[in-house]
PDB file of C-alpha atoms and ligand atoms in Angstrom:
ATOM      1  CA  MET X 170       2.122   0.596 -18.291  1.00 54.00           C
ATOM      2  CA  SER X 171       1.292   3.812 -20.071  1.00 89.00           C
ATOM      3  CA  GLU X 172      -1.830   4.417 -17.972  1.00 94.00           C
ATOM      4  CA  LEU X 173       0.384   4.429 -14.878  1.00 96.00           C
ATOM      5  CA  ALA X 174       2.970   6.633 -16.614  1.00 97.00           C
ATOM      6  CA  ASP X 175       0.241   9.138 -17.514  1.00 97.00           C
ATOM      7  CA  LEU X 176      -1.021   9.124 -13.946  1.00 98.00           C
ATOM      8  CA  TYR X 177       2.520   9.637 -12.586  1.00 98.00           C
ATOM      9  CA  ALA X 178       3.008  12.660 -14.848  1.00 98.00           C
ATOM     10  CA  GLU X 179      -0.193  14.178 -13.447  1.00 98.00           C
ATOM     11  CA  ILE X 180       0.852  13.456  -9.850  1.00 98.00           C
ATOM     12  CA  LYS X 181       4.287  15.008 -10.445  1.00 98.00           C
ATOM     13  CA  ALA X 182       2.630  18.206 -11.684  1.00 98.00           C
ATOM     14  CA  CYS X 183       0.130  18.367  -8.795  1.00 98.00           C
ATOM     15  CA  LYS X 184      -0.108  21.581  -6.784  1.00 98.00           C
ATOM     16  CA  ALA X 185      -3.306  20.765  -4.905  1.00 98.00           C
ATOM     17  CA  CYS X 186      -1.708  21.401  -1.492  1.00 98.00           C
ATOM     18  CA  ASP X 187       1.215  23.421  -0.141  1.00 97.00           C
ATOM     19  CA  LEU X 188       3.558  20.416  -0.004  1.00 98.00           C
ATOM     20  CA  HIS X 189       4.499  21.019  -3.656  1.00 98.00           C
ATOM     21  CA  GLN X 190       6.395  24.171  -2.616  1.00 97.00           C
ATOM     22  CA  ARG X 191       9.156  22.356  -0.737  1.00 96.00           C
ATOM     23  CA  ARG X 192       9.360  18.936  -2.342  1.00 98.00           C
ATOM     24  CA  THR X 193      12.140  17.881  -4.732  1.00 98.00           C
ATOM     25  CA  GLN X 194       9.557  15.813  -6.567  1.00 98.00           C
ATOM     26  CA  ALA X 195       6.285  14.013  -5.932  1.00 98.00           C
ATOM     27  CA  VAL X 196       6.591  10.273  -5.296  1.00 98.00           C
ATOM     28  CA  PRO X 197       3.678   8.535  -7.035  1.00 98.00           C
ATOM     29  CA  GLY X 198       4.375   4.849  -6.408  1.00 98.00           C
ATOM     30  CA  VAL X 199       6.239   1.839  -7.757  1.00 98.00           C
ATOM     31  CA  GLY X 200       5.234  -1.592  -9.013  1.00 98.00           C
ATOM     32  CA  PRO X 201       3.489  -3.362 -11.854  1.00 97.00           C
ATOM     33  CA  LEU X 202      -0.008  -2.598 -13.104  1.00 97.00           C
ATOM     34  CA  ASP X 203      -1.026  -6.222 -12.495  1.00 96.00           C
ATOM     35  CA  ALA X 204       0.203  -6.353  -8.865  1.00 98.00           C
ATOM     36  CA  ARG X 205      -2.072  -8.485  -6.727  1.00 97.00           C
ATOM     37  CA  ILE X 206      -1.114  -6.735  -3.505  1.00 98.00           C
ATOM     38  CA  MET X 207      -0.716  -3.020  -2.729  1.00 98.00           C
ATOM     39  CA  PHE X 208       1.192  -1.603   0.264  1.00 98.00           C
ATOM     40  CA  ILE X 209       0.241   1.916   1.332  1.00 98.00           C
ATOM     41  CA  GLY X 210       2.459   3.918   3.699  1.00 98.00           C
ATOM     42  CA  GLU X 211       2.220   7.443   5.024  1.00 98.00           C
ATOM     43  CA  ALA X 212       4.313   9.954   3.033  1.00 98.00           C
ATOM     44  CA  PRO X 213       7.755  10.160   1.407  1.00 98.00           C
ATOM     45  CA  GLY X 214      10.727  10.984   3.627  1.00 97.00           C
ATOM     46  CA  VAL X 215      13.981  12.671   2.651  1.00 97.00           C
ATOM     47  CA  ASN X 216      15.363   9.699   0.673  1.00 98.00           C
ATOM     48  CA  GLU X 217      12.113   9.078  -1.166  1.00 98.00           C
ATOM     49  CA  ASP X 218      11.836  12.783  -2.019  1.00 98.00           C
ATOM     50  CA  LYS X 219      15.334  12.642  -3.558  1.00 98.00           C
ATOM     51  CA  LYS X 220      14.896   9.364  -5.421  1.00 98.00           C
ATOM     52  CA  GLY X 221      11.235   9.667  -6.456  1.00 98.00           C
ATOM     53  CA  GLU X 222      10.469   6.145  -5.196  1.00 98.00           C
ATOM     54  CA  PRO X 223       8.571   5.165  -2.023  1.00 98.00           C
ATOM     55  CA  PHE X 224      10.240   3.251   0.818  1.00 98.00           C
ATOM     56  CA  VAL X 225      13.901   3.506  -0.215  1.00 98.00           C
ATOM     57  CA  GLY X 226      15.333   4.746   3.132  1.00 97.00           C
ATOM     58  CA  ASN X 227      15.667   2.873   6.439  1.00 96.00           C
ATOM     59  CA  ALA X 228      11.970   2.064   6.665  1.00 97.00           C
ATOM     60  CA  GLY X 229      12.204   0.843   3.067  1.00 98.00           C
ATOM     61  CA  GLN X 230      15.115  -1.485   3.888  1.00 97.00           C
ATOM     62  CA  PHE X 231      13.038  -2.943   6.679  1.00 97.00           C
ATOM     63  CA  LEU X 232      10.004  -3.230   4.390  1.00 98.00           C
ATOM     64  CA  ASN X 233      12.188  -5.207   1.968  1.00 98.00           C
ATOM     65  CA  GLN X 234      13.074  -7.618   4.786  1.00 97.00           C
ATOM     66  CA  LEU X 235       9.414  -7.940   5.711  1.00 98.00           C
ATOM     67  CA  LEU X 236       8.470  -8.669   2.093  1.00 98.00           C
ATOM     68  CA  ALA X 237      11.133 -11.390   2.031  1.00 98.00           C
ATOM     69  CA  LEU X 238       9.660 -12.860   5.248  1.00 97.00           C
ATOM     70  CA  ALA X 239       6.338 -13.109   3.431  1.00 98.00           C
ATOM     71  CA  GLY X 240       7.973 -14.658   0.351  1.00 97.00           C
ATOM     72  CA  LEU X 241       7.119 -11.613  -1.763  1.00 98.00           C
ATOM     73  CA  LYS X 242       9.360  -9.945  -4.336  1.00 97.00           C
ATOM     74  CA  ARG X 243       9.443  -6.146  -4.122  1.00 98.00           C
ATOM     75  CA  GLU X 244       9.231  -5.957  -7.948  1.00 98.00           C
ATOM     76  CA  ALA X 245       5.959  -7.935  -7.906  1.00 98.00           C
ATOM     77  CA  VAL X 246       4.034  -5.780  -5.440  1.00 98.00           C
ATOM     78  CA  TYR X 247       2.768  -2.210  -5.710  1.00 98.00           C
ATOM     79  CA  ILE X 248       4.003   0.311  -3.129  1.00 99.00           C
ATOM     80  CA  THR X 249       2.708   3.826  -2.567  1.00 98.00           C
ATOM     81  CA  ASN X 250       1.785   6.332   0.138  1.00 98.00           C
ATOM     82  CA  ILE X 251      -1.391   8.056   1.268  1.00 98.00           C
ATOM     83  CA  VAL X 252       0.360  11.423   0.598  1.00 98.00           C
ATOM     84  CA  LYS X 253       2.665  11.699  -2.418  1.00 98.00           C
ATOM     85  CA  SER X 254       4.853  14.672  -1.397  1.00 98.00           C
ATOM     86  CA  ARG X 255       7.232  14.934   1.541  1.00 98.00           C
ATOM     87  CA  PRO X 256       5.917  16.868   4.554  1.00 98.00           C
ATOM     88  CA  PRO X 257       8.633  19.234   5.852  1.00 96.00           C
ATOM     89  CA  GLU X 258      10.811  17.804   8.664  1.00 93.00           C
ATOM     90  CA  ASN X 259       8.919  14.534   8.250  1.00 89.00           C
ATOM     91  CA  ARG X 260       5.965  15.837  10.219  1.00 96.00           C
ATOM     92  CA  ASP X 261       2.695  13.908  10.093  1.00 96.00           C
ATOM     93  CA  PRO X 262       0.543  14.628   7.046  1.00 97.00           C
ATOM     94  CA  LEU X 263      -2.298  17.098   7.682  1.00 98.00           C
ATOM     95  CA  PRO X 264      -5.955  16.189   7.042  1.00 97.00           C
ATOM     96  CA  GLN X 265      -6.127  18.682   4.142  1.00 98.00           C
ATOM     97  CA  GLU X 266      -3.009  17.144   2.549  1.00 98.00           C
ATOM     98  CA  ILE X 267      -4.479  13.646   2.810  1.00 98.00           C
ATOM     99  CA  ALA X 268      -7.738  14.941   1.295  1.00 98.00           C
ATOM    100  CA  ALA X 269      -5.916  16.736  -1.553  1.00 98.00           C
ATOM    101  CA  CYS X 270      -4.016  13.534  -2.398  1.00 98.00           C
ATOM    102  CA  LYS X 271      -7.030  11.199  -2.177  1.00 98.00           C
ATOM    103  CA  PRO X 272      -7.942  11.353  -5.893  1.00 98.00           C
ATOM    104  CA  TRP X 273      -4.481  10.024  -6.791  1.00 98.00           C
ATOM    105  CA  LEU X 274      -4.807   6.978  -4.567  1.00 98.00           C
ATOM    106  CA  ASP X 275      -8.355   6.470  -5.879  1.00 98.00           C
ATOM    107  CA  ARG X 276      -6.964   6.376  -9.441  1.00 98.00           C
ATOM    108  CA  GLN X 277      -4.159   3.978  -8.451  1.00 98.00           C
ATOM    109  CA  LEU X 278      -6.693   1.640  -6.850  1.00 98.00           C
ATOM    110  CA  GLU X 279      -8.919   1.818  -9.948  1.00 98.00           C
ATOM    111  CA  LEU X 280      -6.040   1.009 -12.304  1.00 98.00           C
ATOM    112  CA  ILE X 281      -4.323  -1.706 -10.278  1.00 98.00           C
ATOM    113  CA  LYS X 282      -7.397  -3.261  -8.680  1.00 98.00           C
ATOM    114  CA  PRO X 283      -5.368  -5.033  -5.999  1.00 98.00           C
ATOM    115  CA  GLN X 284      -6.923  -8.119  -4.472  1.00 97.00           C
ATOM    116  CA  VAL X 285      -5.154  -7.319  -1.194  1.00 98.00           C
ATOM    117  CA  ILE X 286      -4.349  -3.913   0.320  1.00 98.00           C
ATOM    118  CA  VAL X 287      -1.892  -3.711   3.220  1.00 98.00           C
ATOM    119  CA  THR X 288      -2.023  -0.390   5.052  1.00 98.00           C
ATOM    120  CA  LEU X 289       1.196   0.569   6.809  1.00 98.00           C
ATOM    121  CA  GLY X 290       0.560   2.852   9.788  1.00 97.00           C
ATOM    122  CA  ARG X 291      -2.488   4.687  11.027  1.00 96.00           C
ATOM    123  CA  TYR X 292      -2.934   7.238   8.220  1.00 97.00           C
ATOM    124  CA  SER X 293      -3.549   4.713   5.467  1.00 98.00           C
ATOM    125  CA  MET X 294      -5.487   2.494   7.911  1.00 98.00           C
ATOM    126  CA  ALA X 295      -7.848   5.440   8.570  1.00 98.00           C
ATOM    127  CA  ARG X 296      -8.923   5.528   4.926  1.00 97.00           C
ATOM    128  CA  TRP X 297     -10.662   2.158   5.364  1.00 97.00           C
ATOM    129  CA  PHE X 298     -11.136   2.004   9.129  1.00 98.00           C
ATOM    130  CA  PRO X 299     -11.554   5.541  10.477  1.00 96.00           C
ATOM    131  CA  GLY X 300     -11.424   5.701  14.263  1.00 96.00           C
ATOM    132  CA  ALA X 301     -10.023   2.167  14.602  1.00 97.00           C
ATOM    133  CA  SER X 302      -7.070   1.446  16.880  1.00 97.00           C
ATOM    134  CA  ILE X 303      -4.158  -0.121  15.017  1.00 95.00           C
ATOM    135  CA  SER X 304      -3.112  -2.026  18.153  1.00 95.00           C
ATOM    136  CA  GLN X 305      -6.467  -3.791  18.098  1.00 97.00           C
ATOM    137  CA  ILE X 306      -6.954  -4.535  14.411  1.00 97.00           C
ATOM    138  CA  HIS X 307      -3.421  -5.013  13.024  1.00 97.00           C
ATOM    139  CA  GLY X 308      -2.932  -8.227  11.085  1.00 97.00           C
ATOM    140  CA  THR X 309      -6.640  -8.935  10.738  1.00 96.00           C
ATOM    141  CA  PRO X 310      -7.854  -9.113   7.126  1.00 97.00           C
ATOM    142  CA  ARG X 311     -11.248  -7.606   6.357  1.00 97.00           C
ATOM    143  CA  LYS X 312     -13.140  -7.726   3.102  1.00 97.00           C
ATOM    144  CA  VAL X 313     -13.940  -4.203   1.881  1.00 96.00           C
ATOM    145  CA  GLY X 314     -15.797  -4.301  -1.448  1.00 94.00           C
ATOM    146  CA  PRO X 315     -13.776  -6.389  -3.885  1.00 93.00           C
ATOM    147  CA  ALA X 316     -10.525  -6.117  -1.889  1.00 97.00           C
ATOM    148  CA  THR X 317      -9.228  -7.563   1.347  1.00 98.00           C
ATOM    149  CA  VAL X 318      -7.618  -4.898   3.522  1.00 98.00           C
ATOM    150  CA  ILE X 319      -5.025  -5.823   6.161  1.00 98.00           C
ATOM    151  CA  PRO X 320      -3.912  -3.042   8.515  1.00 98.00           C
ATOM    152  CA  MET X 321      -0.336  -3.285   9.758  1.00 97.00           C
ATOM    153  CA  PHE X 322       2.008  -1.172  11.847  1.00 97.00           C
ATOM    154  CA  HIS X 323       4.286   1.246  10.023  1.00 97.00           C
ATOM    155  CA  PRO X 324       7.775  -0.261   9.419  1.00 97.00           C
ATOM    156  CA  ALA X 325       9.464   2.940  10.699  1.00 96.00           C
ATOM    157  CA  ALA X 326       7.680   2.638  14.076  1.00 92.00           C
ATOM    158  CA  ALA X 327       8.538  -1.047  14.218  1.00 88.00           C
ATOM    159  CA  LEU X 328      12.159  -0.414  13.329  1.00 88.00           C
ATOM    160  CA  HIS X 329      12.787   1.464  16.563  1.00 87.00           C
ATOM    161  CA  GLN X 330      10.505  -0.396  18.955  1.00 92.00           C
ATOM    162  CA  PRO X 331      11.118  -4.113  19.516  1.00 91.00           C
ATOM    163  CA  LYS X 332       7.505  -4.713  20.565  1.00 92.00           C
ATOM    164  CA  TYR X 333       6.144  -3.455  17.239  1.00 94.00           C
ATOM    165  CA  LYS X 334       8.953  -5.155  15.306  1.00 95.00           C
ATOM    166  CA  GLU X 335       7.820  -8.559  16.560  1.00 94.00           C
ATOM    167  CA  LEU X 336       4.190  -7.770  15.828  1.00 96.00           C
ATOM    168  CA  ILE X 337       4.784  -6.528  12.278  1.00 97.00           C
ATOM    169  CA  GLU X 338       7.029  -9.501  11.515  1.00 97.00           C
ATOM    170  CA  ALA X 339       4.351 -11.889  12.780  1.00 97.00           C
ATOM    171  CA  ASP X 340       1.743 -10.093  10.639  1.00 97.00           C
ATOM    172  CA  PHE X 341       3.907 -10.344   7.504  1.00 98.00           C
ATOM    173  CA  ARG X 342       4.473 -14.065   8.193  1.00 98.00           C
ATOM    174  CA  LYS X 343       0.692 -14.508   8.024  1.00 97.00           C
ATOM    175  CA  LEU X 344       0.497 -13.036   4.521  1.00 97.00           C
ATOM    176  CA  PRO X 345       1.340 -16.180   2.471  1.00 97.00           C
ATOM    177  CA  LYS X 346      -1.571 -18.125   3.982  1.00 96.00           C
ATOM    178  CA  ILE X 347      -3.968 -15.192   3.567  1.00 95.00           C
ATOM    179  CA  LEU X 348      -2.936 -14.873  -0.103  1.00 95.00           C
ATOM    180  CA  ALA X 349      -3.211 -18.640  -0.674  1.00 95.00           C
ATOM    181  CA  ASP X 350      -6.670 -18.793   0.942  1.00 94.00           C
ATOM    182  CA  LEU X 351      -7.888 -15.889  -1.205  1.00 92.00           C
ATOM    183  CA  ALA X 352      -6.496 -17.542  -4.332  1.00 89.00           C
ATOM    184  CA  SER X 353      -8.334 -20.789  -3.581  1.00 88.00           C
ATOM    185  CA  VAL X 354     -11.607 -18.927  -2.966  1.00 83.00           C
ATOM    186  CA  LYS X 355     -11.144 -17.184  -6.330  1.00 76.00           C
ATOM    187  CA  GLU X 356     -10.472 -20.530  -8.022  1.00 78.00           C
ATOM    188  CA  ALA X 357     -13.605 -22.054  -6.445  1.00 82.00           C
ATOM    189  CA  GLU X 358     -15.680 -19.090  -7.690  1.00 81.00           C
ATOM    190  CA  LYS X 359     -14.603 -19.595 -11.321  1.00 77.00           C
ATOM    191  CA  PRO X 360     -17.426 -21.015 -13.481  1.00 76.00           C
ATOM    192  CA  LYS X 361     -16.827 -24.725 -14.084  1.00 69.00           C
ATOM    193  CA  ASP X 362     -17.085 -26.231 -17.577  1.00 62.00           C
ATOM    194  CA  ASP X 363     -20.631 -27.370 -17.989  1.00 54.00           C
ATOM    195  CA  PRO X 364     -20.552 -31.080 -19.100  1.00 52.00           C
ATOM    196  CA  LYS X 365     -23.840 -30.604 -20.956  1.00 48.00           C
ATOM    197  CA  GLN X 366     -22.401 -27.780 -22.989  1.00 47.00           C
ATOM    198  CA  LEU X 367     -19.179 -29.722 -23.626  1.00 48.00           C
ATOM    199  CA  SER X 368     -21.092 -32.698 -25.026  1.00 44.00           C
ATOM    200  CA  LEU X 369     -22.632 -30.396 -27.614  1.00 42.00           C
ATOM    201  CA  LEU X 370     -19.261 -29.376 -28.992  1.00 42.00           C
TER     202      LEU X 370
HETATM  203  N1  URA Z 598       7.648   6.092   5.181  1.00 90.46           N
HETATM  204  C1  URA Z 598       6.513   6.062   4.445  1.00 90.46           C
HETATM  205  O1  URA Z 598       5.411   6.008   4.961  1.00 90.46           O
HETATM  206  N2  URA Z 598       6.622   6.084   3.143  1.00 90.46           N
HETATM  207  C2  URA Z 598       7.786   6.117   2.521  1.00 90.46           C
HETATM  208  O2  URA Z 598       7.780   6.119   1.306  1.00 90.46           O
HETATM  209  C3  URA Z 598       8.953   6.126   3.301  1.00 90.46           C
HETATM  210  C4  URA Z 598       8.857   6.121   4.631  1.00 90.46           C
END
C-alpha cells in the first residue's frame, strides 16, 4: 500500500493547475492496490473536497447502489476521478486541468493495473474514446491494450434523469457477466501443466 500512499502524498501537494488555490484538499482515489476494476469519474464535488474521498455525496450514494446491483463491494474496487481537485461551483473541468492531472491517473493505472476500467461520464470516456458519443457507446466493453474499458453514464446525470438512470442500471447489471467472461478467458490463457514435463519429475 505504501506505493499508493506515496503517490497520494504527491497528488495532495500538486500545484500543476489553478484548482489547488481553492480546494480544501486534493482527492486522489480510494481502493486496494490489487483492485481488478477501476471506476473513473469527473472531479470531486463539495463533499469529496471536504472528506478527501471520491464519490461520497449524492452521486456517491447512487454509485454505491449501482455497485451493489453489480454484486461488487465498494471496498474491493478502485475509485478515482479524471481531475483530482474540485472545480469551483462544480463547473466542468477545463482541458488544461485534465491535462495537468493526467500524469496522476497514468501512475494510478500503472500501479493498479486494472483488468477492467469503467469510465463514468464523458470526461473520463474521452481519455480512451475521444470524440465518441456516450449515448452510442455506453455499456459496450472494448479491449484497449491490456485492459477492457466500459464507458458508462455519470451517476450524477443519471440520478436526476430517469432515462439515464435506467440505462446506467442496465449497464451495471451487465458487469458480472463481463467480469466472469474475462476471468474465464484469463484462465484459458494460463499455461497448462505439460504432461511430458510432469512425467520427468
Ligand atoms: N462526481 C464525480 O465525478 N466524482 C466525484 O468524486 C463525485 C462526484
